[in-house]
PDB file of C-alpha atoms in Angstrom:
ATOM      1  CA  MET A   1      42.689 -13.031  24.059  1.00  0.00           C
ATOM      2  CA  SER A   2      39.480 -14.992  24.193  1.00  0.00           C
ATOM      3  CA  THR A   3      36.194 -13.840  26.086  1.00  0.00           C
ATOM      4  CA  GLU A   4      36.635 -16.732  28.557  1.00  0.00           C
ATOM      5  CA  THR A   5      40.246 -15.499  29.439  1.00  0.00           C
ATOM      6  CA  LEU A   6      38.893 -12.015  29.905  1.00  0.00           C
ATOM      7  CA  LEU A   7      36.001 -13.115  32.069  1.00  0.00           C
ATOM      8  CA  ASN A   8      38.361 -15.300  34.168  1.00  0.00           C
ATOM      9  CA  THR A   9      40.909 -12.321  34.473  1.00  0.00           C
ATOM     10  CA  ALA A  10      38.046 -10.087  35.432  1.00  0.00           C
ATOM     11  CA  SER A  11      36.754 -12.288  38.248  1.00  0.00           C
ATOM     12  CA  ALA A  12      40.210 -11.928  39.877  1.00  0.00           C
ATOM     13  CA  LEU A  13      40.144  -8.217  39.792  1.00  0.00           C
ATOM     14  CA  THR A  14      38.447  -5.814  42.226  1.00  0.00           C
ATOM     15  CA  PRO A  15      34.571  -5.865  42.104  1.00  0.00           C
ATOM     16  CA  VAL A  16      32.932  -3.603  39.488  1.00  0.00           C
ATOM     17  CA  ALA A  17      30.526  -1.098  40.902  1.00  0.00           C
ATOM     18  CA  GLN A  18      26.996  -0.604  39.460  1.00  0.00           C
ATOM     19  CA  ALA A  19      27.971   2.996  38.804  1.00  0.00           C
ATOM     20  CA  ASP A  20      30.747   1.916  36.539  1.00  0.00           C
ATOM     21  CA  ILE A  21      28.560  -0.344  34.553  1.00  0.00           C
ATOM     22  CA  ALA A  22      25.898   2.390  34.190  1.00  0.00           C
ATOM     23  CA  ARG A  23      28.631   4.841  33.120  1.00  0.00           C
ATOM     24  CA  VAL A  24      29.714   2.363  30.321  1.00  0.00           C
ATOM     25  CA  MET A  25      26.200   1.466  29.158  1.00  0.00           C
ATOM     26  CA  GLY A  26      24.577   4.772  29.485  1.00  0.00           C
ATOM     27  CA  ALA A  27      20.890   4.987  30.274  1.00  0.00           C
ATOM     28  CA  TYR A  28      19.801   2.612  27.739  1.00  0.00           C
ATOM     29  CA  CYS A  29      21.869  -0.132  26.223  1.00  0.00           C
ATOM     30  CA  PHE A  30      21.001  -2.893  23.676  1.00  0.00           C
ATOM     31  CA  ILE A  31      23.624  -5.880  23.297  1.00  0.00           C
ATOM     32  CA  ARG A  32      23.629  -8.407  20.673  1.00  0.00           C
ATOM     33  CA  LEU A  33      25.888 -11.413  20.817  1.00  0.00           C
ATOM     34  CA  ASP A  34      27.309 -12.988  17.746  1.00  0.00           C
ATOM     35  CA  ASN A  35      24.948 -15.954  18.214  1.00  0.00           C
ATOM     36  CA  GLY A  36      21.997 -13.678  18.042  1.00  0.00           C
ATOM     37  CA  ASP A  37      21.208 -13.561  21.803  1.00  0.00           C
ATOM     38  CA  GLU A  38      20.158 -10.214  22.966  1.00  0.00           C
ATOM     39  CA  ALA A  39      19.889  -8.094  26.096  1.00  0.00           C
ATOM     40  CA  PHE A  40      18.279  -4.717  27.102  1.00  0.00           C
ATOM     41  CA  PHE A  41      19.813  -2.849  30.012  1.00  0.00           C
ATOM     42  CA  HIS A  42      18.563   0.343  31.681  1.00  0.00           C
ATOM     43  CA  ASN A  43      21.090   2.224  33.809  1.00  0.00           C
ATOM     44  CA  GLY A  44      23.233  -0.880  33.844  1.00  0.00           C
ATOM     45  CA  HIS A  45      20.441  -3.199  35.014  1.00  0.00           C
ATOM     46  CA  TRP A  46      19.328  -6.132  32.888  1.00  0.00           C
ATOM     47  CA  LEU A  47      15.646  -5.648  31.984  1.00  0.00           C
ATOM     48  CA  ASP A  48      14.867  -8.126  29.136  1.00  0.00           C
ATOM     49  CA  GLY A  49      16.601 -10.513  26.836  1.00  0.00           C
ATOM     50  CA  ALA A  50      16.040 -12.740  23.783  1.00  0.00           C
ATOM     51  CA  ASP A  51      17.474 -16.307  23.285  1.00  0.00           C
ATOM     52  CA  ALA A  52      18.064 -16.611  19.544  1.00  0.00           C
ATOM     53  CA  ALA A  53      18.212 -20.287  19.639  1.00  0.00           C
ATOM     54  CA  SER A  54      14.710 -20.570  21.213  1.00  0.00           C
ATOM     55  CA  GLY A  55      13.324 -18.222  18.456  1.00  0.00           C
ATOM     56  CA  GLU A  56      12.336 -15.608  21.010  1.00  0.00           C
ATOM     57  CA  PRO A  57      11.355 -12.336  19.494  1.00  0.00           C
ATOM     58  CA  SER A  58      13.933  -9.414  19.381  1.00  0.00           C
ATOM     59  CA  VAL A  59      14.118  -6.897  22.296  1.00  0.00           C
ATOM     60  CA  LEU A  60      15.473  -4.114  20.080  1.00  0.00           C
ATOM     61  CA  GLY A  61      12.203  -2.635  19.469  1.00  0.00           C
ATOM     62  CA  LEU A  62      11.540  -2.593  23.219  1.00  0.00           C
ATOM     63  CA  ALA A  63      15.040  -0.873  23.780  1.00  0.00           C
ATOM     64  CA  GLN A  64      14.329   1.694  21.121  1.00  0.00           C
ATOM     65  CA  ARG A  65      10.931   2.642  22.379  1.00  0.00           C
ATOM     66  CA  ALA A  66      12.050   2.774  25.970  1.00  0.00           C
ATOM     67  CA  ALA A  67      15.095   5.116  25.011  1.00  0.00           C
ATOM     68  CA  ARG A  68      12.905   7.346  22.941  1.00  0.00           C
ATOM     69  CA  ALA A  69      10.253   7.653  25.826  1.00  0.00           C
ATOM     70  CA  GLY A  70      13.197   8.549  28.203  1.00  0.00           C
ATOM     71  CA  GLU A  71      14.515  10.995  25.624  1.00  0.00           C
ATOM     72  CA  LYS A  72      17.944   9.325  25.749  1.00  0.00           C
ATOM     73  CA  PHE A  73      20.367   7.825  23.230  1.00  0.00           C
ATOM     74  CA  LEU A  74      20.278   3.800  22.791  1.00  0.00           C
ATOM     75  CA  ARG A  75      23.807   2.469  22.895  1.00  0.00           C
ATOM     76  CA  CYS A  76      23.965  -0.581  20.711  1.00  0.00           C
ATOM     77  CA  MET A  77      26.750  -3.066  20.936  1.00  0.00           C
ATOM     78  CA  GLU A  78      27.610  -6.343  19.148  1.00  0.00           C
ATOM     79  CA  LEU A  79      29.962  -8.603  21.257  1.00  0.00           C
ATOM     80  CA  PRO A  80      31.235 -12.226  21.023  1.00  0.00           C
ATOM     81  CA  VAL A  81      29.522 -14.853  22.944  1.00  0.00           C
ATOM     82  CA  PRO A  82      31.600 -15.603  26.138  1.00  0.00           C
ATOM     83  CA  ASP A  83      33.588 -18.720  26.003  1.00  0.00           C
ATOM     84  CA  SER A  84      32.488 -20.079  29.352  1.00  0.00           C
ATOM     85  CA  ALA A  85      29.539 -22.393  29.146  1.00  0.00           C
ATOM     86  CA  GLU A  86      28.125 -20.867  32.430  1.00  0.00           C
ATOM     87  CA  TRP A  87      28.266 -17.180  31.532  1.00  0.00           C
ATOM     88  CA  CYS A  88      25.460 -14.755  32.391  1.00  0.00           C
ATOM     89  CA  TRP A  89      24.645 -11.204  31.182  1.00  0.00           C
ATOM     90  CA  ASN A  90      26.109  -9.811  34.527  1.00  0.00           C
ATOM     91  CA  ASP A  91      29.498 -11.225  33.230  1.00  0.00           C
ATOM     92  CA  VAL A  92      29.041  -9.302  30.002  1.00  0.00           C
ATOM     93  CA  ALA A  93      28.244  -6.047  31.750  1.00  0.00           C
ATOM     94  CA  GLU A  94      31.101  -6.275  34.255  1.00  0.00           C
ATOM     95  CA  GLN A  95      33.538  -7.067  31.350  1.00  0.00           C
ATOM     96  CA  LEU A  96      32.298  -4.031  29.501  1.00  0.00           C
ATOM     97  CA  ALA A  97      32.768  -1.884  32.542  1.00  0.00           C
ATOM     98  CA  ARG A  98      36.383  -3.315  33.078  1.00  0.00           C
ATOM     99  CA  SER A  99      37.345  -2.757  29.487  1.00  0.00           C
ATOM    100  CA  ALA A 100      36.155   0.852  29.304  1.00  0.00           C
ATOM    101  CA  VAL A 101      39.063   3.443  29.057  1.00  0.00           C
ATOM    102  CA  THR A 102      38.454   5.981  31.761  1.00  0.00           C
ATOM    103  CA  VAL A 103      40.190   9.084  32.767  1.00  0.00           C
ATOM    104  CA  GLY A 104      40.147  10.894  36.134  1.00  0.00           C
ATOM    105  CA  VAL A 105      39.079  14.493  35.943  1.00  0.00           C
ATOM    106  CA  ARG A 106      38.491  17.311  38.416  1.00  0.00           C
ATOM    107  CA  MET A 107      34.921  18.645  38.704  1.00  0.00           C
ATOM    108  CA  GLU A 108      33.547  21.775  40.430  1.00  0.00           C
ATOM    109  CA  LEU A 109      30.231  22.202  41.962  1.00  0.00           C
ATOM    110  CA  ILE A 110      28.415  24.884  44.076  1.00  0.00           C
ATOM    111  CA  VAL A 111      26.724  23.618  47.071  1.00  0.00           C
ATOM    112  CA  THR A 112      24.432  25.367  49.618  1.00  0.00           C
ATOM    113  CA  GLY A 113      24.027  23.993  53.205  1.00  0.00           C
ATOM    114  CA  CYS A 114      21.760  25.059  56.036  1.00  0.00           C
ATOM    115  CA  GLU A 115      20.397  24.080  59.289  1.00  0.00           C
ATOM    116  CA  THR A 116      16.779  24.470  59.989  1.00  0.00           C
ATOM    117  CA  ARG A 117      14.316  23.105  62.557  1.00  0.00           C
ATOM    118  CA  GLN A 118      13.784  20.122  60.160  1.00  0.00           C
ATOM    119  CA  GLY A 119      17.596  19.345  60.282  1.00  0.00           C
ATOM    120  CA  ARG A 120      20.639  19.867  58.284  1.00  0.00           C
ATOM    121  CA  GLY A 121      20.710  19.640  54.545  1.00  0.00           C
ATOM    122  CA  VAL A 122      22.600  20.489  51.411  1.00  0.00           C
ATOM    123  CA  HIS A 123      21.477  21.522  47.765  1.00  0.00           C
ATOM    124  CA  PHE A 124      23.605  21.033  44.732  1.00  0.00           C
ATOM    125  CA  CYS A 125      23.182  24.180  42.485  1.00  0.00           C
ATOM    126  CA  ASN A 126      22.719  23.651  38.672  1.00  0.00           C
ATOM    127  CA  ASP A 127      23.544  19.942  38.622  1.00  0.00           C
ATOM    128  CA  PRO A 128      21.430  17.850  36.129  1.00  0.00           C
ATOM    129  CA  LEU A 129      21.134  14.968  38.555  1.00  0.00           C
ATOM    130  CA  LEU A 130      21.322  16.411  42.100  1.00  0.00           C
ATOM    131  CA  SER A 131      19.485  19.700  41.745  1.00  0.00           C
ATOM    132  CA  GLY A 132      16.262  17.963  41.246  1.00  0.00           C
ATOM    133  CA  ILE A 133      13.698  18.502  38.416  1.00  0.00           C
ATOM    134  CA  ASN A 134      12.562  21.950  39.879  1.00  0.00           C
ATOM    135  CA  SER A 135      15.995  22.685  41.333  1.00  0.00           C
ATOM    136  CA  ASN A 136      14.554  22.263  44.791  1.00  0.00           C
ATOM    137  CA  LEU A 137      16.039  19.002  45.911  1.00  0.00           C
ATOM    138  CA  TRP A 138      17.782  18.782  49.331  1.00  0.00           C
ATOM    139  CA  PHE A 139      19.835  15.973  50.827  1.00  0.00           C
ATOM    140  CA  PRO A 140      19.809  15.524  54.510  1.00  0.00           C
ATOM    141  CA  VAL A 141      23.227  15.587  56.347  1.00  0.00           C
ATOM    142  CA  ARG A 142      23.484  13.765  59.589  1.00  0.00           C
ATOM    143  CA  PRO A 143      23.831  15.766  62.855  1.00  0.00           C
ATOM    144  CA  ASP A 144      27.075  13.819  63.714  1.00  0.00           C
ATOM    145  CA  GLU A 145      28.577  14.324  60.284  1.00  0.00           C
ATOM    146  CA  ASP A 146      30.588  17.379  59.213  1.00  0.00           C
ATOM    147  CA  TRP A 147      29.711  19.160  55.949  1.00  0.00           C
ATOM    148  CA  PHE A 148      32.766  17.803  54.023  1.00  0.00           C
ATOM    149  CA  ALA A 149      31.843  14.065  54.877  1.00  0.00           C
ATOM    150  CA  GLY A 150      28.222  14.531  54.189  1.00  0.00           C
ATOM    151  CA  ILE A 151      28.710  16.105  50.722  1.00  0.00           C
ATOM    152  CA  GLU A 152      31.241  13.574  49.860  1.00  0.00           C
ATOM    153  CA  ARG A 153      28.881  10.758  50.962  1.00  0.00           C
ATOM    154  CA  ILE A 154      26.007  12.124  48.790  1.00  0.00           C
ATOM    155  CA  LEU A 155      28.405  12.606  45.664  1.00  0.00           C
ATOM    156  CA  VAL A 156      29.852   9.161  45.944  1.00  0.00           C
ATOM    157  CA  MET A 157      26.534   7.421  46.718  1.00  0.00           C
ATOM    158  CA  ASN A 158      24.932   9.008  43.539  1.00  0.00           C
ATOM    159  CA  GLY A 159      27.909   7.987  41.344  1.00  0.00           C
ATOM    160  CA  VAL A 160      28.765  11.624  40.567  1.00  0.00           C
ATOM    161  CA  ALA A 161      32.214  11.641  42.112  1.00  0.00           C
ATOM    162  CA  GLU A 162      34.999   9.311  43.320  1.00  0.00           C
ATOM    163  CA  ASN A 163      35.848  11.603  46.234  1.00  0.00           C
ATOM    164  CA  VAL A 164      35.854  15.269  47.349  1.00  0.00           C
ATOM    165  CA  VAL A 165      39.189  16.959  47.223  1.00  0.00           C
ATOM    166  CA  SER A 166      38.136  20.443  48.912  1.00  0.00           C
ATOM    167  CA  LEU A 167      35.317  22.324  50.262  1.00  0.00           C
ATOM    168  CA  THR A 168      35.979  26.103  50.037  1.00  0.00           C
ATOM    169  CA  PRO A 169      33.389  28.566  51.658  1.00  0.00           C
ATOM    170  CA  LEU A 170      32.108  31.152  49.174  1.00  0.00           C
ATOM    171  CA  ARG A 171      29.508  32.798  51.287  1.00  0.00           C
ATOM    172  CA  ASP A 172      28.611  32.255  54.846  1.00  0.00           C
ATOM    173  CA  ASN A 173      25.670  33.963  56.637  1.00  0.00           C
ATOM    174  CA  PRO A 174      23.458  32.904  59.552  1.00  0.00           C
ATOM    175  CA  SER A 175      20.923  31.120  57.421  1.00  0.00           C
ATOM    176  CA  CYS A 176      23.174  29.226  54.920  1.00  0.00           C
ATOM    177  CA  THR A 177      26.611  28.659  53.567  1.00  0.00           C
ATOM    178  CA  ASP A 178      27.707  28.133  50.026  1.00  0.00           C
ATOM    179  CA  TRP A 179      30.739  26.217  49.094  1.00  0.00           C
ATOM    180  CA  LYS A 180      32.819  25.540  45.966  1.00  0.00           C
ATOM    181  CA  VAL A 181      33.332  21.633  45.849  1.00  0.00           C
ATOM    182  CA  ILE A 182      36.197  20.266  43.869  1.00  0.00           C
ATOM    183  CA  CYS A 183      35.881  16.529  43.467  1.00  0.00           C
ATOM    184  CA  ASN A 184      37.396  13.692  41.363  1.00  0.00           C
ATOM    185  CA  ARG A 185      35.341  11.731  38.991  1.00  0.00           C
ATOM    186  CA  LYS A 186      35.968   9.087  36.173  1.00  0.00           C
ATOM    187  CA  ILE A 187      34.740   9.738  32.637  1.00  0.00           C
ATOM    188  CA  ILE A 188      34.776   7.386  29.690  1.00  0.00           C
ATOM    189  CA  VAL A 189      36.787   8.508  26.706  1.00  0.00           C
TER     190      VAL A 189
END
């Protein structure tokens, strides 16, 4: 199947979320097409590129330095040039996300919720993204929102989960409540 056919088929499918692209590309991604064109992506967003036909300098060194500074791996990919004359790098990124093999898994988290004079909020315990750098990050929950909906909104918005399955109280006292959250998420295999 040609790249153009894949891109045309992809455009007829449901939209690809930015979180899906970032999941496939990782934090830092370098793509070189078979004509020598290059692109550097960070968290699924195009940052820089090089047109080989114009003799522009490679962006590989930039991608390597950025990944090293961010203390992450650099994913390098070599792909065919899309057949369409009017392709763009977003087409390539969306096709990568569509072609990735994903598996749905269940995930458990511990969440603390409390109501203070400043408002309602939740803290995700021991999560590398949602706990914060000093494990002191709190997310607000609207007063008209129940705890289940608020926690699900935060997990989905941050690309951590597809949805929340259950919210089970572990500890309930006047100042806070701890819950075990079970949610669905997709992982790339």
